[in-house]
Structures are given as C-alpha cells and as structure tokens.
mmCIF file of C-alpha atoms in Angstrom:
data_model
loop_
_atom_site.group_PDB
_atom_site.id
_atom_site.type_symbol
_atom_site.label_atom_id
_atom_site.label_comp_id
_atom_site.label_asym_id
_atom_site.label_seq_id
_atom_site.Cartn_x
_atom_site.Cartn_y
_atom_site.Cartn_z
ATOM 1 C CA MET Z 1 142.562 39.541 42.200
ATOM 2 C CA ALA Z 2 142.330 35.655 41.100
ATOM 3 C CA ASN Z 3 139.017 34.457 41.387
ATOM 4 C CA GLY Z 4 139.954 30.533 40.966
ATOM 5 C CA ASN Z 5 138.249 29.931 37.485
ATOM 6 C CA THR Z 6 138.912 26.644 36.044
ATOM 7 C CA GLU Z 7 141.038 27.952 32.916
ATOM 8 C CA ALA Z 8 144.190 26.424 31.306
ATOM 9 C CA ILE Z 9 147.374 28.245 32.767
ATOM 10 C CA VAL Z 10 150.855 27.737 33.216
ATOM 11 C CA GLU Z 11 152.463 26.562 35.973
ATOM 12 C CA GLU Z 12 155.616 27.625 37.623
ATOM 13 C CA LYS Z 13 157.995 26.695 40.946
ATOM 14 C CA LEU Z 14 158.289 29.384 43.265
ATOM 15 C CA GLN Z 15 161.834 30.568 44.088
ATOM 16 C CA VAL Z 16 161.973 31.139 47.975
ATOM 17 C CA GLN Z 17 165.476 31.065 49.316
ATOM 18 C CA SER Z 18 164.640 31.147 53.158
ATOM 19 C CA PRO Z 19 161.372 30.910 54.904
ATOM 20 C CA ALA Z 20 160.131 32.208 58.322
ATOM 21 C CA LYS Z 21 162.900 30.493 60.260
ATOM 22 C CA VAL Z 22 160.726 29.551 63.800
ATOM 23 C CA VAL Z 23 158.136 28.243 61.626
ATOM 24 C CA SER Z 24 160.004 26.426 59.177
ATOM 25 C CA GLU Z 25 161.686 24.724 62.283
ATOM 26 C CA ASN Z 26 158.554 23.849 64.031
ATOM 27 C CA LEU Z 27 157.503 22.161 60.632
ATOM 28 C CA LYS Z 28 160.730 20.133 60.760
ATOM 29 C CA SER Z 29 160.354 18.820 64.099
ATOM 30 C CA THR Z 30 156.460 17.705 63.249
ATOM 31 C CA GLU Z 31 158.391 15.449 60.579
ATOM 32 C CA ASN Z 32 160.881 14.041 62.820
ATOM 33 C CA GLY Z 33 157.991 13.339 64.825
ATOM 34 C CA ASP Z 34 159.075 15.001 67.700
ATOM 35 C CA ILE Z 35 156.334 17.855 67.890
ATOM 36 C CA ASP Z 36 152.859 16.233 66.383
ATOM 37 C CA VAL Z 37 151.475 19.752 65.094
ATOM 38 C CA LYS Z 38 147.671 19.989 64.570
ATOM 39 C CA ALA Z 39 145.900 22.876 63.450
ATOM 40 C CA ARG Z 40 142.406 23.521 64.888
ATOM 41 C CA PRO Z 41 139.407 22.151 62.737
ATOM 42 C CA GLU Z 42 137.980 25.229 62.517
ATOM 43 C CA LEU Z 43 141.263 26.654 60.587
ATOM 44 C CA MET Z 44 141.307 23.608 58.487
ATOM 45 C CA GLU Z 45 137.903 23.953 57.265
ATOM 46 C CA LEU Z 46 138.862 28.161 56.182
ATOM 47 C CA CYS Z 47 141.539 27.010 53.912
ATOM 48 C CA LYS Z 48 139.730 23.909 52.603
ATOM 49 C CA GLU Z 49 136.936 26.163 51.456
ATOM 50 C CA MET Z 50 139.209 29.333 50.375
ATOM 51 C CA ASN Z 51 137.764 31.189 52.613
ATOM 52 C CA ALA Z 52 140.078 34.150 52.646
ATOM 53 C CA LYS Z 53 138.177 36.861 54.175
ATOM 54 C CA GLY Z 54 137.452 33.931 57.517
ATOM 55 C CA LEU Z 55 141.026 33.016 57.085
ATOM 56 C CA HIS Z 56 142.475 36.266 58.394
ATOM 57 C CA LYS Z 57 139.348 36.933 60.441
ATOM 58 C CA PHE Z 58 140.017 34.064 62.243
ATOM 59 C CA VAL Z 59 144.191 34.823 62.530
ATOM 60 C CA SER Z 60 143.145 38.256 63.796
ATOM 61 C CA ASP Z 61 140.755 36.757 66.773
ATOM 62 C CA ASN Z 62 143.463 34.281 67.898
ATOM 63 C CA ARG Z 63 146.469 36.595 67.820
ATOM 64 C CA LYS Z 64 146.470 36.190 71.499
ATOM 65 C CA ASP Z 65 147.401 32.374 71.106
ATOM 66 C CA LEU Z 66 150.246 33.449 68.389
ATOM 67 C CA ALA Z 67 152.727 30.782 69.437
ATOM 68 C CA SER Z 68 150.319 28.039 68.437
ATOM 69 C CA ILE Z 69 148.633 29.396 65.425
ATOM 70 C CA ARG Z 70 152.327 30.341 64.051
ATOM 71 C CA GLU Z 71 152.732 26.565 63.771
ATOM 72 C CA GLU Z 72 149.307 25.587 62.767
ATOM 73 C CA ILE Z 73 148.781 27.744 60.112
ATOM 74 C CA PRO Z 74 151.369 26.658 57.466
ATOM 75 C CA VAL Z 75 149.789 23.281 58.503
ATOM 76 C CA ALA Z 76 145.939 23.938 57.714
ATOM 77 C CA LEU Z 77 147.465 25.598 54.244
ATOM 78 C CA ARG Z 78 148.295 22.262 52.959
ATOM 79 C CA SER Z 79 144.347 21.514 52.909
ATOM 80 C CA SER Z 80 143.951 24.384 50.638
ATOM 81 C CA THR Z 81 143.484 23.658 46.676
ATOM 82 C CA ASP Z 82 145.846 27.355 46.088
ATOM 83 C CA PRO Z 83 147.408 28.135 49.205
ATOM 84 C CA PHE Z 84 149.026 31.276 47.085
ATOM 85 C CA ARG Z 85 145.792 32.409 45.775
ATOM 86 C CA LEU Z 86 144.293 31.944 49.312
ATOM 87 C CA VAL Z 87 146.778 34.054 51.362
ATOM 88 C CA LEU Z 88 147.102 36.826 48.306
ATOM 89 C CA ASN Z 89 143.041 37.059 48.496
ATOM 90 C CA SER Z 90 143.276 37.824 52.142
ATOM 91 C CA MET Z 91 145.582 40.675 51.983
ATOM 92 C CA GLU Z 92 143.097 42.835 49.955
ATOM 93 C CA ASP Z 93 142.105 45.628 53.058
ATOM 94 C CA PHE Z 94 145.916 45.830 53.655
ATOM 95 C CA TYR Z 95 145.569 49.568 52.715
ATOM 96 C CA HIS Z 96 141.816 50.117 53.941
ATOM 97 C CA PRO Z 97 140.147 53.514 53.376
ATOM 98 C CA GLU Z 98 139.724 54.291 56.524
ATOM 99 C CA ALA Z 99 143.710 54.187 57.067
ATOM 100 C CA LEU Z 100 144.011 56.960 60.048
ATOM 101 C CA THR Z 101 142.266 57.904 62.908
ATOM 102 C CA VAL Z 102 140.806 61.742 63.664
ATOM 103 C CA ASP Z 103 144.164 62.792 65.450
ATOM 104 C CA GLY Z 104 146.465 61.284 62.553
ATOM 105 C CA LYS Z 105 147.406 57.917 64.395
ATOM 106 C CA LYS Z 106 147.127 54.821 62.838
ATOM 107 C CA ASP Z 107 144.291 52.724 64.168
ATOM 108 C CA VAL Z 108 144.852 49.863 66.539
ATOM 109 C CA THR Z 109 142.688 47.631 64.415
ATOM 110 C CA LEU Z 110 144.335 48.406 61.224
ATOM 111 C CA LEU Z 111 147.557 47.339 63.017
ATOM 112 C CA GLY Z 112 146.364 43.991 63.696
ATOM 113 C CA LEU Z 113 145.085 43.486 60.347
ATOM 114 C CA ARG Z 114 148.483 44.551 58.721
ATOM 115 C CA ARG Z 115 150.314 42.245 61.387
ATOM 116 C CA THR Z 116 148.093 39.266 60.296
ATOM 117 C CA CYS Z 117 148.873 39.779 56.556
ATOM 118 C CA ILE Z 118 152.745 39.515 57.626
ATOM 119 C CA MET Z 119 152.107 36.445 59.441
ATOM 120 C CA LEU Z 120 150.186 34.580 56.627
ATOM 121 C CA MET Z 121 152.665 35.299 54.268
ATOM 122 C CA GLU Z 122 155.460 33.968 56.319
ATOM 123 C CA SER Z 123 153.541 30.604 56.961
ATOM 124 C CA LEU Z 124 153.175 30.214 53.237
ATOM 125 C CA SER Z 125 156.774 31.098 52.504
ATOM 126 C CA ALA Z 126 157.445 28.565 55.562
ATOM 127 C CA LEU Z 127 155.503 25.421 53.607
ATOM 128 C CA VAL Z 128 156.842 26.311 50.166
ATOM 129 C CA ALA Z 129 160.498 25.705 51.922
ATOM 130 C CA GLU Z 130 158.805 22.685 54.065
ATOM 131 C CA THR Z 131 157.718 20.902 51.421
ATOM 132 C CA GLN Z 132 161.260 21.853 49.482
ATOM 133 C CA LEU Z 133 159.513 23.153 46.245
ATOM 134 C CA ASP Z 134 158.406 19.752 45.253
ATOM 135 C CA VAL Z 135 154.845 19.902 45.357
ATOM 136 C CA LEU Z 136 153.670 23.649 45.521
ATOM 137 C CA VAL Z 137 153.815 25.692 43.002
ATOM 138 C CA ILE Z 138 152.304 29.301 41.708
ATOM 139 C CA SER Z 139 150.272 30.079 39.105
ATOM 140 C CA SER Z 140 151.324 32.795 36.615
ATOM 141 C CA LYS Z 141 147.929 34.089 36.871
ATOM 142 C CA VAL Z 142 148.584 34.547 40.675
ATOM 143 C CA LYS Z 143 152.019 35.873 40.419
ATOM 144 C CA GLU Z 144 150.858 38.579 38.018
ATOM 145 C CA CYS Z 145 148.197 39.390 40.355
ATOM 146 C CA ALA Z 146 151.111 39.280 43.422
ATOM 147 C CA LYS Z 147 153.052 41.789 41.121
ATOM 148 C CA MET Z 148 149.948 44.348 40.499
ATOM 149 C CA MET Z 149 149.821 44.035 44.212
ATOM 150 C CA ALA Z 150 153.099 45.271 45.052
ATOM 151 C CA ILE Z 151 153.262 47.830 42.383
ATOM 152 C CA GLU Z 152 150.335 49.507 44.565
ATOM 153 C CA TRP Z 153 151.707 49.137 47.625
ATOM 154 C CA LYS Z 154 155.201 50.379 46.485
ATOM 155 C CA LEU Z 155 153.220 53.694 45.290
ATOM 156 C CA LYS Z 156 151.545 54.227 48.741
ATOM 157 C CA LEU Z 157 154.828 53.767 50.162
ATOM 158 C CA ASP Z 158 155.931 57.077 48.683
ATOM 159 C CA ASP Z 159 152.934 58.792 50.902
ATOM 160 C CA VAL Z 160 154.192 56.882 54.370
ATOM 161 C CA GLU Z 161 156.780 58.309 56.448
ATOM 162 C CA ILE Z 162 158.777 55.064 56.892
ATOM 163 C CA GLU Z 163 161.667 57.147 57.648
ATOM 164 C CA ALA Z 164 160.124 58.096 60.965
ATOM 165 C CA SER Z 165 159.767 54.687 61.736
ATOM 166 C CA GLY Z 166 163.011 53.963 63.333
ATOM 167 C CA GLY Z 167 163.569 50.902 61.269
ATOM 168 C CA ASN Z 168 160.376 49.552 62.472
ATOM 169 C CA SER Z 169 157.992 49.915 59.284
ATOM 170 C CA LEU Z 170 154.977 47.505 58.912
ATOM 171 C CA GLU Z 171 154.451 48.935 55.314
ATOM 172 C CA ALA Z 172 157.914 48.462 54.213
ATOM 173 C CA HIS Z 173 157.477 45.195 55.948
ATOM 174 C CA ALA Z 174 154.605 43.942 54.585
ATOM 175 C CA PHE Z 175 155.855 44.963 50.837
ATOM 176 C CA LEU Z 176 159.504 43.386 51.246
ATOM 177 C CA GLN Z 177 157.357 39.874 52.171
ATOM 178 C CA LEU Z 178 155.130 40.299 49.541
ATOM 179 C CA LEU Z 179 157.866 40.232 47.045
ATOM 180 C CA SER Z 180 159.798 37.273 48.471
ATOM 181 C CA THR Z 181 156.728 34.925 49.411
ATOM 182 C CA PHE Z 182 155.439 35.390 45.603
ATOM 183 C CA GLY Z 183 158.820 35.142 44.037
ATOM 184 C CA ILE Z 184 158.513 38.695 42.343
ATOM 185 C CA THR Z 185 161.893 40.386 43.817
ATOM 186 C CA SER Z 186 163.320 40.083 40.262
ATOM 187 C CA GLU Z 187 160.439 42.455 39.190
ATOM 188 C CA PHE Z 188 161.841 45.693 40.754
ATOM 189 C CA ASP Z 189 164.823 47.583 40.967
ATOM 190 C CA GLN Z 190 166.959 45.737 43.388
ATOM 191 C CA GLU Z 191 168.786 49.465 44.483
ATOM 192 C CA GLU Z 192 165.017 50.855 45.466
ATOM 193 C CA ILE Z 193 164.599 47.264 47.168
ATOM 194 C CA CYS Z 194 167.648 48.330 49.317
ATOM 195 C CA LYS Z 195 166.863 51.397 50.423
ATOM 196 C CA LEU Z 196 163.782 50.174 52.397
ATOM 197 C CA ILE Z 197 166.097 47.959 54.275
ATOM 198 C CA PRO Z 198 167.103 50.139 56.928
ATOM 199 C CA SER Z 199 163.223 50.895 57.162
ATOM 200 C CA VAL Z 200 162.848 47.161 58.743
ATOM 201 C CA SER Z 201 166.297 46.628 60.417
ATOM 202 C CA ARG Z 202 164.331 46.390 64.031
ATOM 203 C CA ARG Z 203 162.278 43.820 63.154
ATOM 204 C CA ARG Z 204 163.444 40.424 64.158
ATOM 205 C CA GLN Z 205 162.701 39.224 60.085
ATOM 206 C CA ALA Z 206 164.892 41.749 58.854
ATOM 207 C CA ALA Z 207 167.802 39.211 58.332
ATOM 208 C CA ASP Z 208 165.656 36.848 56.941
ATOM 209 C CA LEU Z 209 164.003 38.957 54.372
ATOM 210 C CA CYS Z 210 167.566 40.018 53.188
ATOM 211 C CA ARG Z 211 168.427 36.315 52.201
ATOM 212 C CA SER Z 212 165.006 35.697 50.899
ATOM 213 C CA LEU Z 213 164.988 38.974 49.020
ATOM 214 C CA GLY Z 214 169.007 37.704 47.543
ATOM 215 C CA LEU Z 215 170.334 41.042 48.857
ATOM 216 C CA SER Z 216 173.339 39.654 50.672
ATOM 217 C CA SER Z 217 176.160 41.240 47.945
ATOM 218 C CA LYS Z 218 174.088 44.452 47.965
ATOM 219 C CA MET Z 219 173.919 43.897 52.185
ATOM 220 C CA PRO Z 220 177.549 45.641 53.087
ATOM 221 C CA GLY Z 221 176.567 49.113 51.317
ATOM 222 C CA VAL Z 222 173.560 48.739 53.388
ATOM 223 C CA ILE Z 223 175.389 48.631 56.570
ATOM 224 C CA GLU Z 224 177.462 51.361 55.749
ATOM 225 C CA VAL Z 225 174.647 53.679 55.187
ATOM 226 C CA MET Z 226 173.234 52.527 58.350
ATOM 227 C CA ILE Z 227 176.535 53.736 59.949
ATOM 228 C CA ASN Z 228 176.700 56.478 58.725
ATOM 229 C CA SER Z 229 173.168 57.636 59.790
ATOM 230 C CA GLY Z 230 174.194 56.624 63.621
ATOM 231 C CA ARG Z 231 172.134 53.412 63.351
ATOM 232 C CA GLN Z 232 175.186 51.496 64.611
ATOM 233 C CA ILE Z 233 173.248 49.465 66.661
ATOM 234 C CA ASP Z 234 170.545 47.628 64.329
ATOM 235 C CA ALA Z 235 173.770 47.950 62.109
ATOM 236 C CA VAL Z 236 175.403 45.282 64.493
ATOM 237 C CA ASN Z 237 172.076 43.092 64.750
ATOM 238 C CA LEU Z 238 171.937 42.673 60.760
ATOM 239 C CA VAL Z 239 175.939 41.721 60.828
ATOM 240 C CA CYS Z 240 175.507 39.111 63.490
ATOM 241 C CA GLU Z 241 172.432 37.203 61.819
ATOM 242 C CA LEU Z 242 174.064 37.344 58.297
ATOM 243 C CA GLY Z 243 177.011 36.132 59.599
ATOM 244 C CA MET Z 244 179.473 39.429 57.929
ATOM 245 C CA THR Z 245 181.465 39.744 61.684
ATOM 246 C CA GLU Z 246 184.457 39.493 59.790
ATOM 247 C CA GLN Z 247 183.995 42.394 57.569
ATOM 248 C CA PHE Z 248 181.997 44.665 59.837
ATOM 249 C CA ALA Z 249 183.396 44.560 63.995
ATOM 250 C CA PRO Z 250 180.520 44.345 66.095
ATOM 251 C CA VAL Z 251 182.399 45.804 69.222
ATOM 252 C CA THR Z 252 183.761 48.617 67.211
ATOM 253 C CA LEU Z 253 180.500 49.515 65.758
ATOM 254 C CA LEU Z 254 179.170 49.656 69.367
ATOM 255 C CA LYS Z 255 181.924 51.540 71.373
ATOM 256 C CA SER Z 256 181.635 54.163 68.208
ATOM 257 C CA TYR Z 257 177.790 53.994 69.369
ATOM 258 C CA LEU Z 258 178.361 55.090 72.632
ATOM 259 C CA LYS Z 259 181.009 57.236 71.628
ATOM 260 C CA GLU Z 260 178.772 59.481 69.639
ATOM 261 C CA ALA Z 261 175.949 59.650 72.402
ATOM 262 C CA ARG Z 262 178.238 60.515 74.816
ATOM 263 C CA LYS Z 263 179.499 63.504 72.539
ATOM 264 C CA VAL Z 264 175.685 64.571 71.706
ATOM 265 C CA SER Z 265 175.287 64.658 75.324
ATOM 266 C CA GLN Z 266 178.137 66.748 76.208
ATOM 267 C CA VAL Z 267 177.283 69.358 73.925
ATOM 268 C CA LYS Z 268 173.845 69.297 75.294
ATOM 269 C CA ALA Z 269 175.470 69.601 78.681
ATOM 270 C CA GLY Z 270 176.874 72.983 77.752
ATOM 271 C CA SER Z 271 173.259 74.155 76.897
ATOM 272 C CA THR Z 272 171.920 76.662 79.815
ATOM 273 C CA SER Z 273 168.427 75.760 79.384
ATOM 274 C CA PRO Z 274 166.456 74.075 82.057
ATOM 275 C CA GLY Z 275 166.896 70.605 82.222
ATOM 276 C CA ALA Z 276 169.692 70.425 80.220
ATOM 277 C CA GLN Z 277 171.572 67.920 82.075
ATOM 278 C CA SER Z 278 168.714 65.787 82.624
ATOM 279 C CA GLU Z 279 168.073 65.506 79.173
ATOM 280 C CA THR Z 280 172.037 64.159 78.540
ATOM 281 C CA ASN Z 281 172.048 61.743 81.653
ATOM 282 C CA GLU Z 282 168.850 60.104 79.861
ATOM 283 C CA ARG Z 283 170.693 60.061 76.337
ATOM 284 C CA GLU Z 284 173.968 58.447 77.833
ATOM 285 C CA LEU Z 285 171.483 56.137 79.777
ATOM 286 C CA ASN Z 286 169.563 54.802 77.001
ATOM 287 C CA ALA Z 287 172.260 54.269 74.964
ATOM 288 C CA LEU Z 288 174.412 51.834 77.474
ATOM 289 C CA LYS Z 289 171.197 49.932 77.611
ATOM 290 C CA SER Z 290 170.877 49.462 74.179
ATOM 291 C CA VAL Z 291 174.595 48.124 73.731
ATOM 292 C CA ILE Z 292 174.073 46.170 76.526
ATOM 293 C CA LYS Z 293 171.165 44.147 75.330
ATOM 294 C CA CYS Z 294 172.739 44.163 71.822
ATOM 295 C CA ILE Z 295 175.924 42.391 73.514
ATOM 296 C CA GLU Z 296 173.849 39.880 75.486
ATOM 297 C CA GLU Z 297 171.656 39.165 72.151
ATOM 298 C CA HIS Z 298 174.276 38.502 70.074
ATOM 299 C CA LYS Z 299 176.922 36.749 73.114
ATOM 300 C CA LEU Z 300 179.129 38.999 72.507
ATOM 301 C CA GLU Z 301 180.416 39.554 76.541
ATOM 302 C CA GLY Z 302 183.522 37.984 75.562
ATOM 303 C CA LEU Z 303 184.834 40.407 73.675
ATOM 304 C CA TYR Z 304 182.869 43.522 75.278
ATOM 305 C CA PRO Z 305 182.409 42.719 78.987
ATOM 306 C CA VAL Z 306 179.149 44.355 80.265
ATOM 307 C CA ASP Z 307 179.883 45.215 84.054
ATOM 308 C CA PRO Z 308 181.792 48.445 83.407
ATOM 309 C CA LEU Z 309 178.686 49.217 81.174
ATOM 310 C CA GLN Z 310 176.286 48.383 84.014
ATOM 311 C CA LYS Z 311 178.352 50.145 87.125
ATOM 312 C CA ARG Z 312 177.608 53.129 84.825
ATOM 313 C CA VAL Z 313 174.075 52.546 84.384
ATOM 314 C CA LEU Z 314 173.488 52.475 88.112
ATOM 315 C CA GLN Z 315 175.153 55.799 88.085
ATOM 316 C CA LEU Z 316 173.127 57.465 86.018
ATOM 317 C CA GLU Z 317 170.166 55.865 87.156
ATOM 318 C CA LYS Z 318 171.302 57.090 91.195
ATOM 319 C CA ALA Z 319 171.748 60.622 90.097
ATOM 320 C CA LYS Z 320 168.384 60.242 88.181
ATOM 321 C CA ALA Z 321 166.577 59.359 91.363
ATOM 322 C CA ASP Z 322 168.466 61.744 93.800
ATOM 323 C CA LYS Z 323 167.569 64.795 91.237
ATOM 324 C CA LYS Z 324 163.867 63.315 91.536
ATOM 325 C CA ARG Z 325 163.763 63.171 94.951
ATOM 326 C CA ALA Z 326 165.133 66.757 95.523
ATOM 327 C CA ALA Z 327 163.025 68.200 93.090
ATOM 328 C CA GLU Z 328 160.190 66.693 94.909
ATOM 329 C CA ALA Z 329 161.074 68.175 98.241
ATOM 330 C CA ALA Z 330 161.205 71.464 97.001
ATOM 331 C CA LYS Z 331 157.777 71.764 95.628
ATOM 332 C CA PRO Z 332 155.365 73.532 98.072
ATOM 333 C CA GLN Z 333 153.421 71.473 100.149
ATOM 334 C CA PRO Z 334 149.909 71.663 99.021
ATOM 335 C CA LYS Z 335 147.102 73.552 101.532
ATOM 336 C CA ARG Z 336 145.004 71.141 103.220
ATOM 337 C CA PRO Z 337 141.215 71.083 101.184
ATOM 338 C CA ARG Z 338 137.966 71.282 103.098
ATOM 339 C CA ALA Z 339 135.289 68.695 102.194
ATOM 340 C CA ASN Z 340 133.824 71.385 100.401
ATOM 341 C CA GLY Z 341 136.558 72.058 97.935
ATOM 342 C CA VAL Z 342 137.526 75.255 99.089
ATOM 343 C CA VAL Z 343 141.447 75.354 100.231
ATOM 344 C CA THR Z 344 142.092 76.865 103.431
ATOM 345 C CA TYR Z 345 144.141 77.118 106.288
ATOM 346 C CA ALA Z 346 143.269 75.533 109.583
ATOM 347 C CA PRO Z 347 141.554 77.713 112.482
ATOM 348 C CA ARG Z 348 143.200 78.518 115.183
ATOM 349 C CA PHE Z 349 140.617 77.554 117.863
ATOM 350 C CA THR Z 350 138.327 74.962 117.932
ATOM 351 C CA ASN Z 351 135.455 73.567 120.219
ATOM 352 C CA VAL Z 352 135.252 70.199 118.510
ATOM 353 C CA VAL Z 353 135.838 67.145 121.432
ATOM 354 C CA PRO Z 354 138.695 65.298 119.975
ATOM 355 C CA ASP Z 355 138.130 61.825 118.713
ATOM 356 C CA ASN Z 356 140.210 58.819 119.518
ATOM 357 C CA LYS Z 357 142.886 59.674 117.413
ATOM 358 C CA CYS Z 358 143.800 62.513 119.562
ATOM 359 C CA MET Z 359 147.273 62.552 121.001
ATOM 360 C CA TYR Z 360 146.074 64.435 123.990
ATOM 361 C CA ARG Z 361 142.541 65.090 125.954
ATOM 362 C CA GLY Z 362 142.066 67.231 128.559
ATOM 363 C CA PRO Z 363 139.872 66.729 131.342
ATOM 364 C CA GLU Z 364 136.186 67.378 130.982
ATOM 365 C CA ARG Z 365 135.559 69.016 134.267
ATOM 366 C CA TYR Z 366 137.375 72.097 132.753
ATOM 367 C CA GLN Z 367 135.357 72.349 130.064
ATOM 368 C CA TYR Z 368 134.566 75.562 131.091
ATOM 369 C CA VAL Z 369 136.852 78.219 133.166
ATOM 370 C CA TYR Z 370 134.410 77.807 136.294
ATOM 371 C CA GLU Z 371 131.335 74.970 137.303
ATOM 372 C CA ARG Z 372 130.031 77.655 139.477
ATOM 373 C CA PRO Z 373 129.585 81.983 139.753
ATOM 374 C CA MET Z 374 133.557 83.241 140.606
ATOM 375 C CA HIS Z 375 131.582 85.689 143.526
ATOM 376 C CA PRO Z 376 129.695 83.478 146.252
ATOM 377 C CA PHE Z 377 127.913 86.634 147.114
ATOM 378 C CA PRO Z 378 124.827 88.194 144.969
ATOM 379 C CA VAL Z 379 125.872 91.461 143.136
ATOM 380 C CA GLU Z 380 125.058 94.853 144.560
ATOM 381 C CA THR Z 381 122.354 96.831 143.249
ATOM 382 C CA HIS Z 382 124.267 99.783 143.329
ATOM 383 C CA ALA Z 383 126.892 98.562 140.907
ATOM 384 C CA SER Z 384 127.948 100.094 137.668
ATOM 385 C CA PRO Z 385 125.615 99.299 135.027
ATOM 386 C CA LEU Z 386 128.449 98.288 132.624
ATOM 387 C CA LEU Z 387 129.978 96.062 135.663
ATOM 388 C CA GLY Z 388 126.460 94.626 136.044
ATOM 389 C CA SER Z 389 126.056 93.466 132.630
ATOM 390 C CA VAL Z 390 129.116 91.410 132.787
ATOM 391 C CA SER Z 391 128.818 87.584 133.176
ATOM 392 C CA TYR Z 392 130.733 84.686 133.626
ATOM 393 C CA ASN Z 393 128.824 81.973 131.303
ATOM 394 C CA PHE Z 394 131.869 81.501 128.755
ATOM 395 C CA SER Z 395 131.034 81.212 125.230
ATOM 396 C CA THR Z 396 131.516 77.524 124.102
ATOM 397 C CA SER Z 397 133.581 78.642 121.541
ATOM 398 C CA HIS Z 398 136.765 79.020 123.529
ATOM 399 C CA GLY Z 399 139.003 76.365 124.014
ATOM 400 C CA GLY Z 400 140.195 74.406 126.781
ATOM 401 C CA TYR Z 401 141.592 76.357 130.072
ATOM 402 C CA TYR Z 402 143.134 75.612 132.835
ATOM 403 C CA GLY Z 403 141.968 76.983 136.500
ATOM 404 C CA ASN Z 404 144.970 79.243 136.694
ATOM 405 C CA GLY Z 405 142.836 81.647 133.894
ATOM 406 C CA TYR Z 406 145.955 80.609 131.451
ATOM 407 C CA GLN Z 407 145.011 79.570 128.092
ATOM 408 C CA TYR Z 408 146.422 76.833 126.042
ATOM 409 C CA GLN Z 409 145.879 76.477 122.396
ATOM 410 C CA VAL Z 410 144.542 72.756 121.370
ATOM 411 C CA PRO Z 411 147.034 71.174 118.676
ATOM 412 C CA TYR Z 412 145.191 71.114 115.205
ATOM 413 C CA ILE Z 413 144.729 67.713 114.524
ATOM 414 C CA HIS Z 414 145.424 66.821 110.491
#
C-alpha cells in the first residue's frame, strides 16, 4: 500500500466516466450557490491529516446521518493532500480475517464496514467528476496499489456465493467500484467484468457502474442473460436507467415475468402436498407486487395500467386472510392453565364466594340448606344407631341450594 513517501513519481489523470449521480448533483448545486454544503470540522481534520482509519471510523459511526455524510465527504476530501491514497488506505480491512460468525452468516459490523468502503469510493468518484479532471490526479504508485488490491479481491470473489446474492452482492459491487474509481478497468478482462453485472443488478448504483466501467456496448448481451435466467424485473431496471427501452420493451418483459410466475404457480398447484395452494398464491402475489413497483418507479403506467394488477393483488390477499382465519378457527382451544402451570379442567362445584365480576349471586341467607334443624323435636333414644348418627349440618363444600331441596350448579367463571 502506498505510504506517502516524498519520492519522484509519475502523475497521470484518472479517467472516470460517471460519478455517483446523487452526490455529484449536490456538489453542483453547491457551486451554483443553491446549497451551502459544509463538512464537519472533525471530518475536515481527518482528511487533512490523511487519517485513513479515523476517516473510515467517523463515516461508519455517523451512518445514521447518511444523507448529510454523503454530501460532506467529497467536500472534506478536497482538504486532503492525496484523496486517492487516503481512500485506498481506508479499505484495507474490507476482507477482514473474522469475516464470518460462528453460524456462517456475515457479521453486521463487517457489512457496515464494507458499505462504508463503497461510500468512500463513490464520494471520491463524485469529487473527480465535480473537479472536471483539472486538479485531481492519481499517482502511478497509488494506481498500482489499487490494481494489486483489485487482483486480491477478484480472487476472493471466487470463494463468495455471489450468485446466491439475488443481484445484491456487496463484494461484487465493491470490486467494480474499485475498478471505476481508480481507473483500472482496462487492467481486467471485460467479459469477466460483464459476468459480475447481474450480481449487482438490484443495487441502485448498477446503471452508473455500467456507464463508468465503459460497458454500454456490452449491456445488450448482459440483459439477454438476465432475461433468460428469469430476472426480467432487474433487466427492466437497467433498461430504463440506461435508456435502452427501444431495444428491450419494458412492458413485454414485465408481462413475460408475470406469465412465468403464473406458470410455475400452476405447476405447484397440481401438487398434492399440504400448503401447495398457499405457496402458489404467495408466489403470484409477490410477482404482482414486484411488477407494480417497477411500473411505478419507471413511470410506465401509461403503457401498462396497474389497476387490474392491484385488483388481483386484493383478491389474493383476501384469499390469504380468509385461509388464515379458517386455520385459526380449526385449531383446538387451549386448556385453561392453573396458577401453578398445571393444565386441567375446571371443577364442577366450588365453595368460593363469587367476586364482583360474577353475573349472578344467590341470596346469602341460602348459603346452607337450613338455618335450623329440620325437626323441631329431639331425636328419640330408641332410634336406630345409623339414623341417630345423621346430622343436618351440611358440609360447606356444597354449592348454593334453595329451600325446595333442588341443587342448582353455580356456573364456572373463567
């Protein structure tokens, strides 16, 4: 990595065809006086001191204020004596040794680190475009270091499952941005670069990357590959962003995507496995929502009205909700647990006096069957011993009784 030694080195201008669009527009509006973008003093100081690790940490710690940071970084980089070397040095930990956690998933901290690296490279590209290549130059030594880093990253890409990223690979995005920002695209095979475009097609910077890498002439072939692999939505996004709608009709691609989704759903519907119909509806529902979102983002409503699609979405969502309610109703009701956690049924009788929440309370004077003995005369001494042992003091374990001798069960209060 370049260390900033004061040695005679050959300087050459960096050729960057397209910056990160949003940042560049913000910087231009600053020149016109519409917006006064000022970087925070600590950010300016870090760039002035060429503190690469400090710069990376500051950006990572302030990602919650992403919109402002994106505008401030290019401004702060102007105070650096060598912004190219500063940004390159800040990316040393992109492939950290502790890349994976115990369960094999990427660590959240690592993902944040990589996003910060990409943001710094995009900000540098925006600064280069904003200065119109009149001031900023990249030394041959820094460029060679960038090339060595790119070679190392390319080898690591072979071990990354970028095909499983669904068009949202951070690793592939960073590699392509490295080639673009440091002007080393010509050092690598163009066909190999094109193969990486589908792995970043869902990232908002995909179209800008294609332009900055000089791949415009190669894009028809890339889009054909995406269409043939069932990724029409991603293809439409690139087609609209790159202005290739005459060559690839977006509406035709979107209808083809829906047709394929329904075809797969019909095959699933023929399955006898439980839940096959639910999976079928869910697949069609997701496809419809993706198409509607794509139409609205690229303002294609005039060519492809969304009302029929939205009606179908409502039908599928209603069917999904109805099925969920039916499944909930069919489930057995849970038993009422006791305080000690033992599940049991309620007793048929209780001697607990109902509280104020009870719907009905019997008169207190009928708490027992009789308030006095049933016979007003004393029991004769010659009576049977069995009869003589009978007592009319009923146990309090009985429920409420009325004077006619019939028992009425007190309802169990849940």
